[in-house]
Coordinates of C-alpha atoms and ligand atoms in Angstrom, one line a residue:
X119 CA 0.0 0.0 0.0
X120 CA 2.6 2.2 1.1
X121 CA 4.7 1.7 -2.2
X122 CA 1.5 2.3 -4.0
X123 CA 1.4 5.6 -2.7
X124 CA 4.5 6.5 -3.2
X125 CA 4.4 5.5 -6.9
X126 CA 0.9 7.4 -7.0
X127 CA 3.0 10.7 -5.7
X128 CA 5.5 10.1 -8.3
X129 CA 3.4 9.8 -10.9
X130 CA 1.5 13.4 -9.8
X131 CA 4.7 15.0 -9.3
X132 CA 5.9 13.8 -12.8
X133 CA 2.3 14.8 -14.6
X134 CA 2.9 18.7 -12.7
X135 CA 6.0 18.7 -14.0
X136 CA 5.4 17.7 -18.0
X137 CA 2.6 19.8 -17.8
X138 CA 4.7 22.6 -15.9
X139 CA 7.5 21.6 -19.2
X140 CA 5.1 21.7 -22.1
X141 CA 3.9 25.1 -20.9
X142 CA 7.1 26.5 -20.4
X143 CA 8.6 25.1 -24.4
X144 CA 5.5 26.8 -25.3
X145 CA 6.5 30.4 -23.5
X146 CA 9.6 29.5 -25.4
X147 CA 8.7 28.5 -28.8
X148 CA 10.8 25.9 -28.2
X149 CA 10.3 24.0 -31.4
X150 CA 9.7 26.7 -33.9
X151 CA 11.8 26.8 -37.0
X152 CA 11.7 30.2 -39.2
X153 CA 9.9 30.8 -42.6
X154 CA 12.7 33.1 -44.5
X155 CA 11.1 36.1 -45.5
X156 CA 13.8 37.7 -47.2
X157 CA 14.4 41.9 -48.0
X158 CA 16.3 43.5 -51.2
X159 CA 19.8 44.8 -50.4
X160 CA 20.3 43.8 -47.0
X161 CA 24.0 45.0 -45.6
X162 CA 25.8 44.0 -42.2
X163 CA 26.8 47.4 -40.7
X164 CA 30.7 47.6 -40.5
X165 CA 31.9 48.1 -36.9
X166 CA 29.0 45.7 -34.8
X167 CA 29.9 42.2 -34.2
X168 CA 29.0 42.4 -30.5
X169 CA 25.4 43.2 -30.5
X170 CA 23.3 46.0 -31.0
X171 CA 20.8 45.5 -28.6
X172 CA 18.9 48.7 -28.6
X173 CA 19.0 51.5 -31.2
X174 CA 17.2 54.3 -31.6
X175 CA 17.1 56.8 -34.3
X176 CA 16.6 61.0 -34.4
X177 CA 14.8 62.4 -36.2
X178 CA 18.2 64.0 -38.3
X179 CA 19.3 60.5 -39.4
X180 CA 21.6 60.0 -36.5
X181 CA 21.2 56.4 -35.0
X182 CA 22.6 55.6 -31.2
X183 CA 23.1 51.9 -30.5
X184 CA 23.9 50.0 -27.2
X185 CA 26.3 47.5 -27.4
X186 CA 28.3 44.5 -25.9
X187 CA 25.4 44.1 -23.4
X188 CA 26.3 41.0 -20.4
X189 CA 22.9 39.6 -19.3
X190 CA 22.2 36.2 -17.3
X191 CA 22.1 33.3 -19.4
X192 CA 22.8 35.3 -22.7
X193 CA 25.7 34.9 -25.2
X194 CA 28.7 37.6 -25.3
X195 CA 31.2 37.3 -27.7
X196 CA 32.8 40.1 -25.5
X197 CA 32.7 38.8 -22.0
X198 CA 35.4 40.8 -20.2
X199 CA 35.0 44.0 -22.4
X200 CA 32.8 46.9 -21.1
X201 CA 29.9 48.0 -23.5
X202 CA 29.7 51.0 -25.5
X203 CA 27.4 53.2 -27.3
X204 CA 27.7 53.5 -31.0
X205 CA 26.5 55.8 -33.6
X206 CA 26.0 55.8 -37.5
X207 CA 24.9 58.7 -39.5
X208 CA 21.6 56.8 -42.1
X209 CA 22.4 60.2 -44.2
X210 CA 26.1 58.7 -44.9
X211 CA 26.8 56.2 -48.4
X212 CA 29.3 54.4 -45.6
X213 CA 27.6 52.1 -43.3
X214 CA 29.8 52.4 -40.7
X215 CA 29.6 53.3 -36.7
X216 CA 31.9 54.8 -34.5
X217 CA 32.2 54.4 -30.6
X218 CA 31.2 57.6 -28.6
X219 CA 33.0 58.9 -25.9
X220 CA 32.4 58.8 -22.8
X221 CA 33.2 62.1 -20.6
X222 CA 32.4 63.6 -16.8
X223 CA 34.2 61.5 -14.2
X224 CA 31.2 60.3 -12.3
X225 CA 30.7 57.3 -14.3
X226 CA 32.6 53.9 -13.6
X227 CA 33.3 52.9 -17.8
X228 CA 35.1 49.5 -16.9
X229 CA 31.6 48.1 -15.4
X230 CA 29.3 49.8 -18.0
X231 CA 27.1 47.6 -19.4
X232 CA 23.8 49.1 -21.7
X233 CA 20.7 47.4 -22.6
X234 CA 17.7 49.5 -23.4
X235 CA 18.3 53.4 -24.6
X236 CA 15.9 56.3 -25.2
X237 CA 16.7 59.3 -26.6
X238 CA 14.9 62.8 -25.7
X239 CA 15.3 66.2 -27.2
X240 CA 14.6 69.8 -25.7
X241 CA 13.3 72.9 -26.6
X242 CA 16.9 73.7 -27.1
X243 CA 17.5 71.0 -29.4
X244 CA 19.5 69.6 -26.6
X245 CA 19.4 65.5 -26.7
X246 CA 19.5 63.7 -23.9
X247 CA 20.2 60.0 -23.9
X248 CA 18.9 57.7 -21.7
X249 CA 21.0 54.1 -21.1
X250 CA 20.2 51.4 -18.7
X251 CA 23.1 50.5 -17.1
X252 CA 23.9 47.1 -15.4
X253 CA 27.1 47.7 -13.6
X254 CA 27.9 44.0 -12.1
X255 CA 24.4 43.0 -12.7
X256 CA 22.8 45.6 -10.7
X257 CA 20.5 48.4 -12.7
X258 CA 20.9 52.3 -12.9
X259 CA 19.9 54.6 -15.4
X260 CA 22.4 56.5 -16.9
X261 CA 21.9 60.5 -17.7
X262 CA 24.0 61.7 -20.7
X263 CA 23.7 64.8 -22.5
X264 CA 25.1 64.0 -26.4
X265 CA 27.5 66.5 -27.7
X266 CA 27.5 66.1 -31.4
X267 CA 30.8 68.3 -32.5
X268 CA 32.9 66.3 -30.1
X269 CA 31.4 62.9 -31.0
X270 CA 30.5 62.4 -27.1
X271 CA 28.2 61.6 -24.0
X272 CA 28.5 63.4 -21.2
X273 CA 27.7 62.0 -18.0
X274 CA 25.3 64.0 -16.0
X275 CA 24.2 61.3 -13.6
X276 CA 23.2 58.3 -12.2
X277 CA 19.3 57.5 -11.4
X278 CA 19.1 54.5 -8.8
X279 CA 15.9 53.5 -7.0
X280 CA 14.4 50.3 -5.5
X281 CA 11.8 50.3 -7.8
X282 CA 14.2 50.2 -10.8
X283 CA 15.7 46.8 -9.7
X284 CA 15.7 44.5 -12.5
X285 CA 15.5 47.1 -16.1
X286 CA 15.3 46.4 -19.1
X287 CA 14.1 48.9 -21.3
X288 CA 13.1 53.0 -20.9
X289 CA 10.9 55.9 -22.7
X290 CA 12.5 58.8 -21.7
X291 CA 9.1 61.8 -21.4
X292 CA 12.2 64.4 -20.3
X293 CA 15.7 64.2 -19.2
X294 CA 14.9 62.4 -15.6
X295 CA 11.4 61.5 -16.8
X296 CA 10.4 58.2 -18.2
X297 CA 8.6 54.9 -18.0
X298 CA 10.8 51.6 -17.4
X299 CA 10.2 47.9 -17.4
X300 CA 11.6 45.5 -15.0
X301 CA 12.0 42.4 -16.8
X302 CA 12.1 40.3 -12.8
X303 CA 10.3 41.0 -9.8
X304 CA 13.1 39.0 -7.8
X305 CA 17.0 40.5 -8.6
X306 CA 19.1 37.5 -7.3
X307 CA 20.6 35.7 -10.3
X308 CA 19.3 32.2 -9.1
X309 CA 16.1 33.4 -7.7
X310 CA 15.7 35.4 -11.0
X311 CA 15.9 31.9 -13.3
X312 CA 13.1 30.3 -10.8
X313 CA 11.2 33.3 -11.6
X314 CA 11.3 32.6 -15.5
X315 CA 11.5 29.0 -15.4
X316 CA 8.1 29.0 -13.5
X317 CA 6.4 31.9 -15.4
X318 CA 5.4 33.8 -12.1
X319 CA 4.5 37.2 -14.0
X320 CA 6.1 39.3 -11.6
X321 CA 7.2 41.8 -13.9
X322 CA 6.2 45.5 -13.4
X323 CA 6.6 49.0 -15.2
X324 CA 7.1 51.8 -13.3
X325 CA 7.2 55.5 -14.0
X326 CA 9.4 57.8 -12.9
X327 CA 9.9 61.5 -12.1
X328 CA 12.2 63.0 -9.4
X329 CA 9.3 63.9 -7.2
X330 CA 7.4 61.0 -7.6
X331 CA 8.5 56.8 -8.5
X332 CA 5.8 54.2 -9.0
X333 CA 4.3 50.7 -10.1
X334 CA 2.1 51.9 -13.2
X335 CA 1.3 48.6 -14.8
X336 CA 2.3 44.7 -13.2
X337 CA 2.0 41.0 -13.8
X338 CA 3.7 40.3 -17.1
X339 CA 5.8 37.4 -17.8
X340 CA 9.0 39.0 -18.4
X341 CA 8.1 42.9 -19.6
X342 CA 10.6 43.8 -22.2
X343 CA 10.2 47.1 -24.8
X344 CA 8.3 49.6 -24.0
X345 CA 7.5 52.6 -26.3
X346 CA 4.8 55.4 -26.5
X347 CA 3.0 56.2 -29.8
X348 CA 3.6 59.4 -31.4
X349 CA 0.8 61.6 -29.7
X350 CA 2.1 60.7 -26.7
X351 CA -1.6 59.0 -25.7
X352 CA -0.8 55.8 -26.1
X353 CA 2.0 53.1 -24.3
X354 CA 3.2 49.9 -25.4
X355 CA 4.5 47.4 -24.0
X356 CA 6.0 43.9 -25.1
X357 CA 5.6 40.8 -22.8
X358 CA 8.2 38.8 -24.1
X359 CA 7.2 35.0 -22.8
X360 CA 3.4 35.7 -23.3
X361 CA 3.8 37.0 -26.9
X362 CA 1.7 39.8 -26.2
X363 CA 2.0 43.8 -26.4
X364 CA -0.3 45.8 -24.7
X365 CA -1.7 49.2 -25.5
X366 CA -2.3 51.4 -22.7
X367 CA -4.2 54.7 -22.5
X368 CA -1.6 57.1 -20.9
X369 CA -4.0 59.1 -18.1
X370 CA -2.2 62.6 -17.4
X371 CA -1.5 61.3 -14.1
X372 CA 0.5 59.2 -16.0
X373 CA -1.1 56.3 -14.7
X374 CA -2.1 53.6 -17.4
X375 CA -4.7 51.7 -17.9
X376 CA -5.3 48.4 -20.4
X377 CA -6.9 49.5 -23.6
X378 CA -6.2 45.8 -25.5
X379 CA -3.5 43.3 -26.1
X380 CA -2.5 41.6 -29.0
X381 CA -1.6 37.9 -29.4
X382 CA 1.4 37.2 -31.8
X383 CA 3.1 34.4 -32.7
X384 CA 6.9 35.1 -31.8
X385 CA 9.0 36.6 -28.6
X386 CA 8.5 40.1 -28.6
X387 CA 11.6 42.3 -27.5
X388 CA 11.7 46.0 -28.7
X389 CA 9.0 48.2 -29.9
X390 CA 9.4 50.9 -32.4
X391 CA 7.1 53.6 -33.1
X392 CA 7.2 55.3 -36.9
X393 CA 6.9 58.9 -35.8
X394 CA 5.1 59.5 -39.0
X395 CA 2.8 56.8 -39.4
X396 CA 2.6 55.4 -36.0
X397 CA 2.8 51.8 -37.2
X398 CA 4.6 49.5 -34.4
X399 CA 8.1 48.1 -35.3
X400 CA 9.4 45.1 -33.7
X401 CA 12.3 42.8 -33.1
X402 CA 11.6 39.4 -32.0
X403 CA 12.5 36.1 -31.3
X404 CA 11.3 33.3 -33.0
X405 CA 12.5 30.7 -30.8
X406 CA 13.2 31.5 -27.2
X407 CA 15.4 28.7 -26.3
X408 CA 18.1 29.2 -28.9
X409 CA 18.2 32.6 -27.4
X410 CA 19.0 31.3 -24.0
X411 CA 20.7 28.6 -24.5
X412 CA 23.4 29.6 -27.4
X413 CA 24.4 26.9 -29.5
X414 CA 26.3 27.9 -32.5
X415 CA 25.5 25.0 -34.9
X416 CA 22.1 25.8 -34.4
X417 CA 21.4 29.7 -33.8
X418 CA 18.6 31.3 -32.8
X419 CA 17.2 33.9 -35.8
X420 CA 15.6 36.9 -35.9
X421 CA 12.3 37.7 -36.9
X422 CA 10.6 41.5 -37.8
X423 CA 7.2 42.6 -37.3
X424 CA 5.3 45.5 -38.6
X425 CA 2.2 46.3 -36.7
X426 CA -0.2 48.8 -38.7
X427 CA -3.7 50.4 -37.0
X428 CA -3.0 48.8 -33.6
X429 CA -5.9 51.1 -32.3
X430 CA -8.6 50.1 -34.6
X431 CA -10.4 47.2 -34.4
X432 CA -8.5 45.1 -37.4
X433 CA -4.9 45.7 -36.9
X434 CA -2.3 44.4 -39.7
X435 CA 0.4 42.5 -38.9
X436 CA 3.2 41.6 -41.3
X437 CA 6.2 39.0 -40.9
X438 CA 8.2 42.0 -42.8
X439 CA 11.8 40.0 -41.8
X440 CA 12.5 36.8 -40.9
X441 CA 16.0 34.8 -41.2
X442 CA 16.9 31.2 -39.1
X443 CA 20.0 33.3 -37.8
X444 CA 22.9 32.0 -40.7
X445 CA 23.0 36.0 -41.2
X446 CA 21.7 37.8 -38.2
X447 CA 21.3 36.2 -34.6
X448 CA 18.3 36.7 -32.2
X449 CA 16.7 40.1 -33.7
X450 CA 15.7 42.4 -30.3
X451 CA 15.4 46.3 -32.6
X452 CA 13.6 47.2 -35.9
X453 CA 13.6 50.6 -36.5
X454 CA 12.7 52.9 -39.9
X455 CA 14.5 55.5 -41.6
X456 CA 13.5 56.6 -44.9
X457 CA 12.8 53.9 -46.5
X458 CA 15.4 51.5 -44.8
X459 CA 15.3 49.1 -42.4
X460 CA 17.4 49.0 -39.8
X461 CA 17.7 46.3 -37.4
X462 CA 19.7 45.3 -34.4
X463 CA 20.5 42.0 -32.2
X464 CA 21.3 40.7 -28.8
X465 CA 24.6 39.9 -28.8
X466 CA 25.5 39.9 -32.7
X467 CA 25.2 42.1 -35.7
X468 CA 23.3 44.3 -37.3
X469 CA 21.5 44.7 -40.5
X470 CA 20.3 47.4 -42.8
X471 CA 17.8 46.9 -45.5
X472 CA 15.9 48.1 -48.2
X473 CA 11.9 47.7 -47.3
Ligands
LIG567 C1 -5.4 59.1 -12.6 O1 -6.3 59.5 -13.6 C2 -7.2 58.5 -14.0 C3 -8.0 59.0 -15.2 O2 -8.5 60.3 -15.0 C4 -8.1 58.2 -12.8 O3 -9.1 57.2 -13.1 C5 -7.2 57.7 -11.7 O4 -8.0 57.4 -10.5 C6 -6.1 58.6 -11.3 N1 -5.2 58.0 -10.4 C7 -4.5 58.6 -9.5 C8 -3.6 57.8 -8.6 O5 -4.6 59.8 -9.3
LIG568 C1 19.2 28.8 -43.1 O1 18.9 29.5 -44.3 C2 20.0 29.5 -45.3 C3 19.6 30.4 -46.4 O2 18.3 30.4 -46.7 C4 20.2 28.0 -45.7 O3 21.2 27.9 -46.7 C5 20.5 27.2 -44.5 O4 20.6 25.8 -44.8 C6 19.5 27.3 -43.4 N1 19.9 26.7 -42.2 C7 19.2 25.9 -41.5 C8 19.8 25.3 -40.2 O5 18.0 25.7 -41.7
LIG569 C1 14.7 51.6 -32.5 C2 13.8 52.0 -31.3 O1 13.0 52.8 -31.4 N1 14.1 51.3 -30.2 C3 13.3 51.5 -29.0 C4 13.5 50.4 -28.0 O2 12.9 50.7 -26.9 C5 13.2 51.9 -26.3 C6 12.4 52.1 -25.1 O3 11.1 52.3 -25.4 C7 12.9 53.1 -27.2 O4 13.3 54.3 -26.6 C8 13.6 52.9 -28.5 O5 13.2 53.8 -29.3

């Protein structure tokens, strides 16, 4: 009898945990393979072979990237190297970057380490960029003012707060203004994969001012981008293991609420917003576990979407990009520039196409 119910336990511990397993390949598309979808006149850029994580593009045809990003359980081919922010001129016939310097003496350079980036511009035309940092795995964000003659960032300061404890990605509103997702709830490494592994949905946004820091919007499995559409009504937000974004009505409280989500068939990492036409840009991952666990006989690929109408009531959505990773590895940016495409990666290249 006893060895009965034993076996009986075993057998309910073992059913928990296939089921637990075929829900969690299915967070991480575990089995899907990529339909190419191919663009004219694709070119690697010159100058990024250790990732391009986030990008983001003025309105003057000047792109910043952040690269060489070091993030738990993802590849680096750059392990002991600090990361770096790039920049490429789309108005230039040479598709080439060149690494900005750093200035001001109040930031540590040998520990930095960027992952999202948001730009914002003044009355003054001055433009602020906006990095999340993760110095030794903590999170900060990272104040620079961009000095185009010199080719520079200068370090104003460092934003730290216990709400900003796991960051992924930022929408700057103003210099030390923006919304921010947490991609964890929990910030110990271990603890951290427990928290994905078991889909909790313990990540949170949270908005921040100097005068005032809170929780806006919670409960996602893994929040990545984040991005507001061009009125400034509207935010969205990717949740990555759910294959969802959201579309929140921005209150001028600057609370949000839930407007409507959209299911999609991929990993959703950064969202883009066309300033003109307010269509939705996004890098994604088809397959989630090729992302995590890196194998390079068998890379993950990168996949683009282009999300038209998202307020209406039939919004389009279009596989514009979509390669098994033999060119470009695990797709996380998509951004337009007149008439290009220009898209960057986790830890590898990126790519610039005609659309
Ligand atoms: C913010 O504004 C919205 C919409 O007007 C309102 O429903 C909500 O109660 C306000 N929240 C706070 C915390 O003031
Ligand atoms: C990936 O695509 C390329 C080009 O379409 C093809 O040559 C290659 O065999 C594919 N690799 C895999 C693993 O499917
Ligand atoms: C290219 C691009 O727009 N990337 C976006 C990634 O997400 C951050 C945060 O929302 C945006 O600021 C970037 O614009």
């Amino acid at each position: 009898m006893a060895k009965l119910m034993v076996l009986t336990f075993l057998g309910l511990v073992l059913s928990v945990y296939k089921d637990h397993q075929a829900s969690y390949q299915a967070r991480f598309m575990a089995f899907r393979e990529v339909e190419p979808v191919e663009l004219p006149n694709c070119n690697l850029i010159k100058g990024i072979e250790t990732g391009s994580e986030d990008l983001e593009i003025l309105p003057n045809g000047l792109a910043f990237f952040s690269s060489g990003l070091k993030y738990p359980g993802i590849k680096s081919f750059e392990p002991d190297k600090p990361g770096k922010i790039l920049l490429m001129d789309l108005n230039k016939k040479d598709q080439t970057v060149l690494e900005l310097k750093m200035t001001g003496s109040t930031l540590d350079l040998s520990s930095f380490n960027p992952h999202g980036i948001s730009t914002f511009t003044d009355a003054d035309n001055t433009v602020y960029l906006l990095v999340v940092n993760h110095p030794d795995f903590k999170s900060t964000v990272e104040l620079f003012k961009f000095q185009e003659e010199e080719k520079s960032l200068l370090h104003l300061k460092t934003i730290r707060h216990k709400l900003l404890n796991n960051l992924n990605d930022i929408v700057a509103m103003g210099p030390e203004h923006f919304y921010a997702t947490n991609d964890h709830y929990v910030t110990d490494p271990y603890l951290r994969s427990w928290e994905t592994y078991l889909g909790l949905a313990w990540s949170y946004v949270v908005y921040y001012s100097p005068n005032e820091v809170r929780v806006v919007a919670d409960g996602f499995d893994l929040a990545n981008g984040i991005n507001l559409s061009p009125d400034g009504k509207y935010v969205y937000i990717a949740e990555f293991l759910a294959h969802k974004i959201h579309v929140y009505e921005k209150h001028a409280n600057w609370t949000l609420t839930l407007l409507k989500s959209l299911d999609l068939n991929t990993l959703v990492d950064n969202i883009s917003v066309d300033p003109v036409t307010g269509d939705l840009w996004v890098g994604c991952h088809p397959n989630g576990m090729k992302i995590f666990f890196y194998d390079p006989e068998n890379p993950p690929g990168s996949e683009v979407l282009r999300i038209q109408n998202i307020l209406t009531e039939e919004p389009k959505v279009t596989v514009v990009y979509a390669e098994n990773g033999t060119m470009l590895q695990g797709s996380t940016v998509a951004s337009v520039y007149k008439g290009k495409l220009l898209i960057g990666t986790v830890f590898q290249k990126a790519l610039y196409c005609e659309l």
